[in-house]
């Protein structure tokens, strides 16, 4: 029970990041830099309290991971501008699960049992159908025709997904396989935050306007850091499978929040599509968690 309670924190913390960022405003460069600065402050406090052993190898891995993460987050903020939070968020989370899952299977042989392959591919098929419904548009929605650019949004989601998946694979697979580096999240989060800031500056071509939006969006970084801490606590108390499946439910917060709080217009048909997409997405995420558990 305690583990499930811990897992509720990243659901709301991570699921609300897009909502908070879009409420504060600013462009994707400012939102990304603000979030990375907030994460840096949070991770520095954690680092000073914990004082972990930090080798140059761990710092390098963390820095590169943070750089890749910044590419992913920048692309996600961009896609939200083009498609809206309620569409971009489920597409982003789902594509990470599918691509990351496929790489895990074929590149790192994470599935070894027949039941894992059966459940895993069913989960991915469910997620793909969920993608379709979450992004499905009603031709009668005139607001979407005028305000949304799905081509640019999907382009941004493509490099966003590549950045996110690359950073996860680096931490979960390549660090130990190639560099023989082992670490925990509380140790890696500080060098990662340094790489995140550098990545945000690179994505903004070092020409980001230092306006109020950056300082306001530092709250997103704190939310990201808090979610990370409680994710670890949930995994420790209830296991990785529970923590993993619950973390994916944040997409419900961002999808529904985008409609209710950010005023993203949906027709009745689109609301039905969104509902179907959410159900399918959560189902697929839970199935993937079961696959991990079966391993």
PDB file of C-alpha atoms in Angstrom:
ATOM      1  CA  UNK A   1       0.000   0.000   0.000  1.00  0.00           C
ATOM      2  CA  UNK A   2       2.822   2.384   0.887  1.00  0.00           C
ATOM      3  CA  UNK A   3       4.504   1.751  -2.467  1.00  0.00           C
ATOM      4  CA  UNK A   4       1.308   2.583  -4.327  1.00  0.00           C
ATOM      5  CA  UNK A   5       0.961   5.822  -2.364  1.00  0.00           C
ATOM      6  CA  UNK A   6       4.538   6.731  -3.275  1.00  0.00           C
ATOM      7  CA  UNK A   7       3.773   5.963  -6.944  1.00  0.00           C
ATOM      8  CA  UNK A   8       0.907   8.464  -6.945  1.00  0.00           C
ATOM      9  CA  UNK A   9       3.385  11.342  -6.584  1.00  0.00           C
ATOM     10  CA  UNK A  10       5.160  10.912  -9.962  1.00  0.00           C
ATOM     11  CA  UNK A  11       1.780  10.413 -11.617  1.00  0.00           C
ATOM     12  CA  UNK A  12       0.708  13.906 -10.617  1.00  0.00           C
ATOM     13  CA  UNK A  13       4.171  15.503 -10.689  1.00  0.00           C
ATOM     14  CA  UNK A  14       5.164  14.309 -14.161  1.00  0.00           C
ATOM     15  CA  UNK A  15       1.643  14.387 -15.565  1.00  0.00           C
ATOM     16  CA  UNK A  16       1.279  18.059 -14.617  1.00  0.00           C
ATOM     17  CA  UNK A  17       4.562  19.327 -16.086  1.00  0.00           C
ATOM     18  CA  UNK A  18       3.111  20.092 -19.521  1.00  0.00           C
ATOM     19  CA  UNK A  19       0.096  21.785 -17.971  1.00  0.00           C
ATOM     20  CA  UNK A  20       2.182  23.990 -15.690  1.00  0.00           C
ATOM     21  CA  UNK A  21       4.659  24.890 -18.447  1.00  0.00           C
ATOM     22  CA  UNK A  22       1.914  25.895 -20.865  1.00  0.00           C
ATOM     23  CA  UNK A  23       0.116  27.848 -18.163  1.00  0.00           C
ATOM     24  CA  UNK A  24       3.273  29.858 -17.377  1.00  0.00           C
ATOM     25  CA  UNK A  25       3.978  30.411 -21.055  1.00  0.00           C
ATOM     26  CA  UNK A  26       7.190  31.164 -22.899  1.00  0.00           C
ATOM     27  CA  UNK A  27       8.574  29.388 -25.947  1.00  0.00           C
ATOM     28  CA  UNK A  28       9.942  25.845 -25.924  1.00  0.00           C
ATOM     29  CA  UNK A  29      13.513  27.119 -25.407  1.00  0.00           C
ATOM     30  CA  UNK A  30      12.548  29.097 -22.315  1.00  0.00           C
ATOM     31  CA  UNK A  31      10.420  26.284 -20.910  1.00  0.00           C
ATOM     32  CA  UNK A  32      13.214  23.739 -21.360  1.00  0.00           C
ATOM     33  CA  UNK A  33      15.901  25.981 -19.836  1.00  0.00           C
ATOM     34  CA  UNK A  34      13.647  26.903 -16.927  1.00  0.00           C
ATOM     35  CA  UNK A  35      12.861  23.272 -16.226  1.00  0.00           C
ATOM     36  CA  UNK A  36      16.535  22.274 -16.366  1.00  0.00           C
ATOM     37  CA  UNK A  37      17.525  25.092 -14.003  1.00  0.00           C
ATOM     38  CA  UNK A  38      14.851  23.960 -11.553  1.00  0.00           C
ATOM     39  CA  UNK A  39      16.127  20.391 -11.767  1.00  0.00           C
ATOM     40  CA  UNK A  40      19.689  21.629 -11.171  1.00  0.00           C
ATOM     41  CA  UNK A  41      18.703  23.485  -7.985  1.00  0.00           C
ATOM     42  CA  UNK A  42      16.755  20.466  -6.719  1.00  0.00           C
ATOM     43  CA  UNK A  43      19.557  18.001  -7.552  1.00  0.00           C
ATOM     44  CA  UNK A  44      22.203  20.250  -5.958  1.00  0.00           C
ATOM     45  CA  UNK A  45      20.253  20.269  -2.689  1.00  0.00           C
ATOM     46  CA  UNK A  46      19.887  16.465  -2.831  1.00  0.00           C
ATOM     47  CA  UNK A  47      23.592  16.119  -3.640  1.00  0.00           C
ATOM     48  CA  UNK A  48      24.689  18.316  -0.714  1.00  0.00           C
ATOM     49  CA  UNK A  49      22.490  16.409   1.732  1.00  0.00           C
ATOM     50  CA  UNK A  50      23.484  12.969   0.461  1.00  0.00           C
ATOM     51  CA  UNK A  51      27.114  13.650  -0.586  1.00  0.00           C
ATOM     52  CA  UNK A  52      27.415  10.559  -2.839  1.00  0.00           C
ATOM     53  CA  UNK A  53      30.680   9.336  -4.345  1.00  0.00           C
ATOM     54  CA  UNK A  54      30.873  10.905  -7.799  1.00  0.00           C
ATOM     55  CA  UNK A  55      33.493   9.469 -10.179  1.00  0.00           C
ATOM     56  CA  UNK A  56      34.359  11.064 -13.507  1.00  0.00           C
ATOM     57  CA  UNK A  57      32.747   8.121 -15.314  1.00  0.00           C
ATOM     58  CA  UNK A  58      29.443   8.643 -13.489  1.00  0.00           C
ATOM     59  CA  UNK A  59      29.610  12.381 -14.139  1.00  0.00           C
ATOM     60  CA  UNK A  60      30.256  11.819 -17.858  1.00  0.00           C
ATOM     61  CA  UNK A  61      27.399   9.321 -18.213  1.00  0.00           C
ATOM     62  CA  UNK A  62      25.085  11.650 -16.288  1.00  0.00           C
ATOM     63  CA  UNK A  63      26.096  14.655 -18.396  1.00  0.00           C
ATOM     64  CA  UNK A  64      25.495  12.845 -21.698  1.00  0.00           C
ATOM     65  CA  UNK A  65      22.191  11.496 -20.398  1.00  0.00           C
ATOM     66  CA  UNK A  66      21.105  14.993 -19.385  1.00  0.00           C
ATOM     67  CA  UNK A  67      22.005  16.312 -22.838  1.00  0.00           C
ATOM     68  CA  UNK A  68      19.872  13.629 -24.506  1.00  0.00           C
ATOM     69  CA  UNK A  69      17.040  14.283 -22.040  1.00  0.00           C
ATOM     70  CA  UNK A  70      17.069  18.003 -22.902  1.00  0.00           C
ATOM     71  CA  UNK A  71      16.602  17.155 -26.592  1.00  0.00           C
ATOM     72  CA  UNK A  72      13.645  14.983 -25.628  1.00  0.00           C
ATOM     73  CA  UNK A  73      12.043  17.602 -23.392  1.00  0.00           C
ATOM     74  CA  UNK A  74      12.559  20.427 -25.894  1.00  0.00           C
ATOM     75  CA  UNK A  75      10.871  18.366 -28.608  1.00  0.00           C
ATOM     76  CA  UNK A  76       8.002  17.535 -26.274  1.00  0.00           C
ATOM     77  CA  UNK A  77       7.390  21.187 -25.418  1.00  0.00           C
ATOM     78  CA  UNK A  78       7.539  22.003 -29.146  1.00  0.00           C
ATOM     79  CA  UNK A  79       5.005  19.302 -29.992  1.00  0.00           C
ATOM     80  CA  UNK A  80       2.667  20.619 -27.281  1.00  0.00           C
ATOM     81  CA  UNK A  81       2.777  24.043 -28.930  1.00  0.00           C
ATOM     82  CA  UNK A  82       1.874  22.566 -32.300  1.00  0.00           C
ATOM     83  CA  UNK A  83      -0.660  19.878 -31.305  1.00  0.00           C
ATOM     84  CA  UNK A  84      -1.825  20.744 -27.799  1.00  0.00           C
ATOM     85  CA  UNK A  85      -0.996  18.973 -24.528  1.00  0.00           C
ATOM     86  CA  UNK A  86      -3.959  16.588 -24.735  1.00  0.00           C
ATOM     87  CA  UNK A  87      -2.672  15.155 -28.050  1.00  0.00           C
ATOM     88  CA  UNK A  88       1.107  15.465 -27.714  1.00  0.00           C
ATOM     89  CA  UNK A  89       1.365  13.949 -24.234  1.00  0.00           C
ATOM     90  CA  UNK A  90      -0.122  10.491 -24.957  1.00  0.00           C
ATOM     91  CA  UNK A  91       1.667  10.306 -28.309  1.00  0.00           C
ATOM     92  CA  UNK A  92       4.976  11.148 -26.634  1.00  0.00           C
ATOM     93  CA  UNK A  93       4.619   8.701 -23.745  1.00  0.00           C
ATOM     94  CA  UNK A  94       3.293   5.897 -25.931  1.00  0.00           C
ATOM     95  CA  UNK A  95       5.954   6.215 -28.614  1.00  0.00           C
ATOM     96  CA  UNK A  96       8.657   6.069 -25.927  1.00  0.00           C
ATOM     97  CA  UNK A  97       7.160   2.855 -24.567  1.00  0.00           C
ATOM     98  CA  UNK A  98       6.927   1.190 -27.978  1.00  0.00           C
ATOM     99  CA  UNK A  99      10.320   2.243 -29.372  1.00  0.00           C
ATOM    100  CA  UNK A 100      12.082   1.716 -26.057  1.00  0.00           C
ATOM    101  CA  UNK A 101      10.409  -1.668 -25.699  1.00  0.00           C
ATOM    102  CA  UNK A 102      11.391  -2.798 -29.202  1.00  0.00           C
ATOM    103  CA  UNK A 103      15.006  -1.739 -28.678  1.00  0.00           C
ATOM    104  CA  UNK A 104      15.054  -3.551 -25.357  1.00  0.00           C
ATOM    105  CA  UNK A 105      13.786  -6.731 -27.024  1.00  0.00           C
ATOM    106  CA  UNK A 106      15.914  -6.817 -30.164  1.00  0.00           C
ATOM    107  CA  UNK A 107      19.059  -4.964 -29.081  1.00  0.00           C
ATOM    108  CA  UNK A 108      19.381  -6.019 -25.445  1.00  0.00           C
ATOM    109  CA  UNK A 109      17.318  -9.255 -25.358  1.00  0.00           C
ATOM    110  CA  UNK A 110      15.242  -8.183 -22.352  1.00  0.00           C
ATOM    111  CA  UNK A 111      12.476 -10.668 -23.183  1.00  0.00           C
ATOM    112  CA  UNK A 112      13.470 -14.298 -22.854  1.00  0.00           C
ATOM    113  CA  UNK A 113      10.188 -16.128 -22.230  1.00  0.00           C
ATOM    114  CA  UNK A 114       7.358 -16.917 -24.623  1.00  0.00           C
ATOM    115  CA  UNK A 115       4.764 -15.251 -22.376  1.00  0.00           C
ATOM    116  CA  UNK A 116       6.803 -12.040 -22.477  1.00  0.00           C
ATOM    117  CA  UNK A 117       6.743 -11.956 -26.272  1.00  0.00           C
ATOM    118  CA  UNK A 118       3.009 -12.690 -26.396  1.00  0.00           C
ATOM    119  CA  UNK A 119       2.011 -10.077 -23.816  1.00  0.00           C
ATOM    120  CA  UNK A 120       4.626  -7.596 -25.030  1.00  0.00           C
ATOM    121  CA  UNK A 121       3.533  -7.518 -28.644  1.00  0.00           C
ATOM    122  CA  UNK A 122      -0.143  -7.417 -27.635  1.00  0.00           C
ATOM    123  CA  UNK A 123       0.709  -4.407 -25.433  1.00  0.00           C
ATOM    124  CA  UNK A 124       2.454  -2.628 -28.284  1.00  0.00           C
ATOM    125  CA  UNK A 125      -0.427  -3.281 -30.657  1.00  0.00           C
ATOM    126  CA  UNK A 126      -2.828  -1.845 -28.064  1.00  0.00           C
ATOM    127  CA  UNK A 127      -0.582   1.217 -27.684  1.00  0.00           C
ATOM    128  CA  UNK A 128      -0.448   1.822 -31.441  1.00  0.00           C
ATOM    129  CA  UNK A 129      -4.253   1.771 -31.636  1.00  0.00           C
ATOM    130  CA  UNK A 130      -4.294   4.089 -28.627  1.00  0.00           C
ATOM    131  CA  UNK A 131      -1.992   6.502 -30.505  1.00  0.00           C
ATOM    132  CA  UNK A 132      -4.431   6.555 -33.375  1.00  0.00           C
ATOM    133  CA  UNK A 133      -7.409   7.476 -31.225  1.00  0.00           C
ATOM    134  CA  UNK A 134      -5.557  10.011 -29.073  1.00  0.00           C
ATOM    135  CA  UNK A 135      -4.531  11.970 -32.178  1.00  0.00           C
ATOM    136  CA  UNK A 136      -7.699  11.343 -34.225  1.00  0.00           C
ATOM    137  CA  UNK A 137      -9.375  14.571 -35.306  1.00  0.00           C
ATOM    138  CA  UNK A 138     -12.944  15.478 -36.093  1.00  0.00           C
ATOM    139  CA  UNK A 139     -13.130  17.340 -39.455  1.00  0.00           C
ATOM    140  CA  UNK A 140     -15.801  19.564 -37.889  1.00  0.00           C
ATOM    141  CA  UNK A 141     -13.367  20.970 -35.306  1.00  0.00           C
ATOM    142  CA  UNK A 142     -12.637  24.343 -36.926  1.00  0.00           C
ATOM    143  CA  UNK A 143     -10.490  25.535 -34.013  1.00  0.00           C
ATOM    144  CA  UNK A 144      -8.032  22.699 -34.476  1.00  0.00           C
ATOM    145  CA  UNK A 145      -7.783  23.408 -38.223  1.00  0.00           C
ATOM    146  CA  UNK A 146      -6.755  26.998 -37.513  1.00  0.00           C
ATOM    147  CA  UNK A 147      -4.503  26.560 -34.492  1.00  0.00           C
ATOM    148  CA  UNK A 148      -2.810  23.158 -34.847  1.00  0.00           C
ATOM    149  CA  UNK A 149       0.053  22.011 -37.050  1.00  0.00           C
ATOM    150  CA  UNK A 150       0.266  18.231 -36.798  1.00  0.00           C
ATOM    151  CA  UNK A 151       3.099  17.876 -39.303  1.00  0.00           C
ATOM    152  CA  UNK A 152       5.469  20.054 -37.285  1.00  0.00           C
ATOM    153  CA  UNK A 153       4.159  18.498 -34.079  1.00  0.00           C
ATOM    154  CA  UNK A 154       4.961  14.962 -35.228  1.00  0.00           C
ATOM    155  CA  UNK A 155       8.406  16.076 -36.406  1.00  0.00           C
ATOM    156  CA  UNK A 156       9.113  17.498 -32.951  1.00  0.00           C
ATOM    157  CA  UNK A 157       7.818  14.295 -31.336  1.00  0.00           C
ATOM    158  CA  UNK A 158      10.173  12.221 -33.490  1.00  0.00           C
ATOM    159  CA  UNK A 159      13.390  13.793 -32.205  1.00  0.00           C
ATOM    160  CA  UNK A 160      11.847  14.123 -28.748  1.00  0.00           C
ATOM    161  CA  UNK A 161      11.245  10.372 -28.598  1.00  0.00           C
ATOM    162  CA  UNK A 162      14.745   9.617 -29.881  1.00  0.00           C
ATOM    163  CA  UNK A 163      16.245  11.856 -27.196  1.00  0.00           C
ATOM    164  CA  UNK A 164      14.174  10.359 -24.370  1.00  0.00           C
ATOM    165  CA  UNK A 165      14.687   6.736 -25.438  1.00  0.00           C
ATOM    166  CA  UNK A 166      18.436   7.272 -25.924  1.00  0.00           C
ATOM    167  CA  UNK A 167      18.865   8.666 -22.429  1.00  0.00           C
ATOM    168  CA  UNK A 168      16.912   5.806 -20.851  1.00  0.00           C
ATOM    169  CA  UNK A 169      18.903   3.183 -22.769  1.00  0.00           C
ATOM    170  CA  UNK A 170      22.155   4.907 -21.812  1.00  0.00           C
ATOM    171  CA  UNK A 171      21.280   4.750 -18.120  1.00  0.00           C
ATOM    172  CA  UNK A 172      19.622   1.326 -18.062  1.00  0.00           C
ATOM    173  CA  UNK A 173      21.754  -0.618 -20.528  1.00  0.00           C
ATOM    174  CA  UNK A 174      24.816   1.038 -22.044  1.00  0.00           C
ATOM    175  CA  UNK A 175      26.359   2.503 -18.868  1.00  0.00           C
ATOM    176  CA  UNK A 176      26.864  -0.945 -17.370  1.00  0.00           C
ATOM    177  CA  UNK A 177      27.427  -2.790 -20.658  1.00  0.00           C
ATOM    178  CA  UNK A 178      29.964  -0.459 -22.290  1.00  0.00           C
ATOM    179  CA  UNK A 179      31.468   1.521 -19.418  1.00  0.00           C
ATOM    180  CA  UNK A 180      30.960  -0.858 -16.464  1.00  0.00           C
ATOM    181  CA  UNK A 181      29.388   2.059 -14.576  1.00  0.00           C
ATOM    182  CA  UNK A 182      26.749   1.403 -11.907  1.00  0.00           C
ATOM    183  CA  UNK A 183      24.861   4.130 -10.050  1.00  0.00           C
ATOM    184  CA  UNK A 184      21.555   5.057  -8.467  1.00  0.00           C
ATOM    185  CA  UNK A 185      19.254   7.910  -9.447  1.00  0.00           C
ATOM    186  CA  UNK A 186      20.152  10.055  -6.436  1.00  0.00           C
ATOM    187  CA  UNK A 187      23.810   9.961  -7.503  1.00  0.00           C
ATOM    188  CA  UNK A 188      23.319  10.528 -11.228  1.00  0.00           C
ATOM    189  CA  UNK A 189      20.716  13.303 -10.973  1.00  0.00           C
ATOM    190  CA  UNK A 190      23.288  16.065 -10.278  1.00  0.00           C
ATOM    191  CA  UNK A 191      25.601  15.485 -13.283  1.00  0.00           C
ATOM    192  CA  UNK A 192      22.501  14.814 -15.327  1.00  0.00           C
ATOM    193  CA  UNK A 193      21.116  18.237 -14.423  1.00  0.00           C
ATOM    194  CA  UNK A 194      24.359  19.865 -15.613  1.00  0.00           C
ATOM    195  CA  UNK A 195      24.011  18.092 -18.958  1.00  0.00           C
ATOM    196  CA  UNK A 196      20.349  19.119 -19.086  1.00  0.00           C
ATOM    197  CA  UNK A 197      21.259  22.814 -18.793  1.00  0.00           C
ATOM    198  CA  UNK A 198      23.924  22.505 -21.490  1.00  0.00           C
ATOM    199  CA  UNK A 199      21.487  20.658 -23.746  1.00  0.00           C
ATOM    200  CA  UNK A 200      18.821  23.315 -23.238  1.00  0.00           C
ATOM    201  CA  UNK A 201      21.322  26.028 -24.202  1.00  0.00           C
ATOM    202  CA  UNK A 202      22.393  24.061 -27.281  1.00  0.00           C
ATOM    203  CA  UNK A 203      18.790  23.560 -28.419  1.00  0.00           C
ATOM    204  CA  UNK A 204      18.257  27.313 -27.989  1.00  0.00           C
ATOM    205  CA  UNK A 205      21.502  28.024 -29.881  1.00  0.00           C
ATOM    206  CA  UNK A 206      22.713  29.951 -26.822  1.00  0.00           C
ATOM    207  CA  UNK A 207      20.302  32.762 -27.719  1.00  0.00           C
ATOM    208  CA  UNK A 208      17.516  32.194 -25.181  1.00  0.00           C
ATOM    209  CA  UNK A 209      15.893  35.364 -23.840  1.00  0.00           C
ATOM    210  CA  UNK A 210      16.242  35.461 -20.051  1.00  0.00           C
ATOM    211  CA  UNK A 211      12.672  36.479 -19.266  1.00  0.00           C
ATOM    212  CA  UNK A 212      10.263  35.703 -16.435  1.00  0.00           C
ATOM    213  CA  UNK A 213       9.084  32.540 -18.206  1.00  0.00           C
ATOM    214  CA  UNK A 214      12.411  30.842 -17.497  1.00  0.00           C
ATOM    215  CA  UNK A 215      12.250  31.480 -13.760  1.00  0.00           C
ATOM    216  CA  UNK A 216       8.580  30.496 -13.568  1.00  0.00           C
ATOM    217  CA  UNK A 217       9.248  27.204 -15.376  1.00  0.00           C
ATOM    218  CA  UNK A 218      11.885  26.254 -12.804  1.00  0.00           C
ATOM    219  CA  UNK A 219       8.906  24.843 -10.894  1.00  0.00           C
ATOM    220  CA  UNK A 220       8.660  22.158 -13.617  1.00  0.00           C
ATOM    221  CA  UNK A 221      12.198  21.086 -12.812  1.00  0.00           C
ATOM    222  CA  UNK A 222      11.401  20.737  -9.124  1.00  0.00           C
ATOM    223  CA  UNK A 223       8.331  18.673 -10.040  1.00  0.00           C
ATOM    224  CA  UNK A 224      10.514  16.443 -12.218  1.00  0.00           C
ATOM    225  CA  UNK A 225      13.006  15.953  -9.380  1.00  0.00           C
ATOM    226  CA  UNK A 226      10.327  15.196  -6.778  1.00  0.00           C
ATOM    227  CA  UNK A 227       8.734  12.678  -9.149  1.00  0.00           C
ATOM    228  CA  UNK A 228      12.116  10.962  -9.552  1.00  0.00           C
ATOM    229  CA  UNK A 229      12.621  10.618  -5.794  1.00  0.00           C
ATOM    230  CA  UNK A 230       9.179   9.130  -5.180  1.00  0.00           C
ATOM    231  CA  UNK A 231       9.554   6.852  -8.199  1.00  0.00           C
ATOM    232  CA  UNK A 232      12.603   5.344  -6.493  1.00  0.00           C
ATOM    233  CA  UNK A 233      10.725   4.994  -3.214  1.00  0.00           C
ATOM    234  CA  UNK A 234       7.816   3.312  -4.995  1.00  0.00           C
ATOM    235  CA  UNK A 235      10.143   0.869  -6.739  1.00  0.00           C
ATOM    236  CA  UNK A 236      11.812   0.049  -3.425  1.00  0.00           C
ATOM    237  CA  UNK A 237       8.514  -0.488  -1.584  1.00  0.00           C
ATOM    238  CA  UNK A 238       6.392  -2.168  -4.268  1.00  0.00           C
ATOM    239  CA  UNK A 239       8.786  -3.288  -6.998  1.00  0.00           C
ATOM    240  CA  UNK A 240       9.752  -1.963 -10.424  1.00  0.00           C
ATOM    241  CA  UNK A 241       6.680  -3.398 -12.171  1.00  0.00           C
ATOM    242  CA  UNK A 242       4.207  -1.432 -10.006  1.00  0.00           C
ATOM    243  CA  UNK A 243       6.302   1.748 -10.110  1.00  0.00           C
ATOM    244  CA  UNK A 244       6.699   1.475 -13.885  1.00  0.00           C
ATOM    245  CA  UNK A 245       3.011   0.930 -14.635  1.00  0.00           C
ATOM    246  CA  UNK A 246       1.856   3.688 -12.313  1.00  0.00           C
ATOM    247  CA  UNK A 247       4.324   6.203 -13.758  1.00  0.00           C
ATOM    248  CA  UNK A 248       2.663   5.845 -17.157  1.00  0.00           C
ATOM    249  CA  UNK A 249      -0.687   6.966 -15.749  1.00  0.00           C
ATOM    250  CA  UNK A 250       0.509  10.575 -15.658  1.00  0.00           C
ATOM    251  CA  UNK A 251      -0.657  10.794 -19.257  1.00  0.00           C
ATOM    252  CA  UNK A 252      -4.236  10.829 -17.949  1.00  0.00           C
ATOM    253  CA  UNK A 253      -3.494  13.979 -15.928  1.00  0.00           C
ATOM    254  CA  UNK A 254      -1.911  15.789 -18.876  1.00  0.00           C
ATOM    255  CA  UNK A 255      -4.537  14.715 -21.399  1.00  0.00           C
ATOM    256  CA  UNK A 256      -7.587  15.581 -19.317  1.00  0.00           C
ATOM    257  CA  UNK A 257      -5.869  18.658 -17.867  1.00  0.00           C
ATOM    258  CA  UNK A 258      -5.137  20.021 -21.327  1.00  0.00           C
ATOM    259  CA  UNK A 259      -8.841  19.906 -22.126  1.00  0.00           C
ATOM    260  CA  UNK A 260     -10.210  21.140 -18.786  1.00  0.00           C
ATOM    261  CA  UNK A 261      -7.590  23.659 -17.653  1.00  0.00           C
ATOM    262  CA  UNK A 262      -5.863  24.836 -20.835  1.00  0.00           C
ATOM    263  CA  UNK A 263      -9.092  25.105 -22.812  1.00  0.00           C
ATOM    264  CA  UNK A 264      -8.037  22.851 -25.693  1.00  0.00           C
ATOM    265  CA  UNK A 265     -11.177  22.566 -27.797  1.00  0.00           C
ATOM    266  CA  UNK A 266     -12.606  19.129 -28.513  1.00  0.00           C
ATOM    267  CA  UNK A 267     -15.803  18.110 -30.258  1.00  0.00           C
ATOM    268  CA  UNK A 268     -17.972  15.375 -28.752  1.00  0.00           C
ATOM    269  CA  UNK A 269     -16.494  12.877 -31.194  1.00  0.00           C
ATOM    270  CA  UNK A 270     -12.953  13.858 -30.215  1.00  0.00           C
ATOM    271  CA  UNK A 271     -13.762  13.492 -26.520  1.00  0.00           C
ATOM    272  CA  UNK A 272     -14.857   9.915 -27.246  1.00  0.00           C
ATOM    273  CA  UNK A 273     -11.652   9.331 -29.212  1.00  0.00           C
ATOM    274  CA  UNK A 274      -9.582  10.704 -26.320  1.00  0.00           C
ATOM    275  CA  UNK A 275     -11.403   8.445 -23.853  1.00  0.00           C
ATOM    276  CA  UNK A 276     -10.744   5.372 -25.990  1.00  0.00           C
ATOM    277  CA  UNK A 277      -7.111   6.393 -26.442  1.00  0.00           C
ATOM    278  CA  UNK A 278      -6.546   6.819 -22.693  1.00  0.00           C
ATOM    279  CA  UNK A 279      -8.073   3.418 -21.879  1.00  0.00           C
ATOM    280  CA  UNK A 280      -5.963   1.694 -24.541  1.00  0.00           C
ATOM    281  CA  UNK A 281      -2.818   3.533 -23.542  1.00  0.00           C
ATOM    282  CA  UNK A 282      -3.136   2.663 -19.857  1.00  0.00           C
ATOM    283  CA  UNK A 283      -3.942  -0.952 -20.773  1.00  0.00           C
ATOM    284  CA  UNK A 284      -0.836  -1.190 -22.937  1.00  0.00           C
ATOM    285  CA  UNK A 285       1.372   0.387 -20.268  1.00  0.00           C
ATOM    286  CA  UNK A 286       0.127  -2.035 -17.602  1.00  0.00           C
ATOM    287  CA  UNK A 287       0.664  -5.008 -19.932  1.00  0.00           C
ATOM    288  CA  UNK A 288       4.254  -3.869 -20.504  1.00  0.00           C
ATOM    289  CA  UNK A 289       4.716  -3.626 -16.751  1.00  0.00           C
ATOM    290  CA  UNK A 290       3.476  -7.223 -16.417  1.00  0.00           C
ATOM    291  CA  UNK A 291       5.982  -8.240 -19.071  1.00  0.00           C
ATOM    292  CA  UNK A 292       8.775  -6.723 -16.987  1.00  0.00           C
ATOM    293  CA  UNK A 293       7.435  -8.513 -13.923  1.00  0.00           C
ATOM    294  CA  UNK A 294       7.353 -11.852 -15.783  1.00  0.00           C
ATOM    295  CA  UNK A 295      11.034 -11.439 -16.556  1.00  0.00           C
TER     296      UNK A 295
END
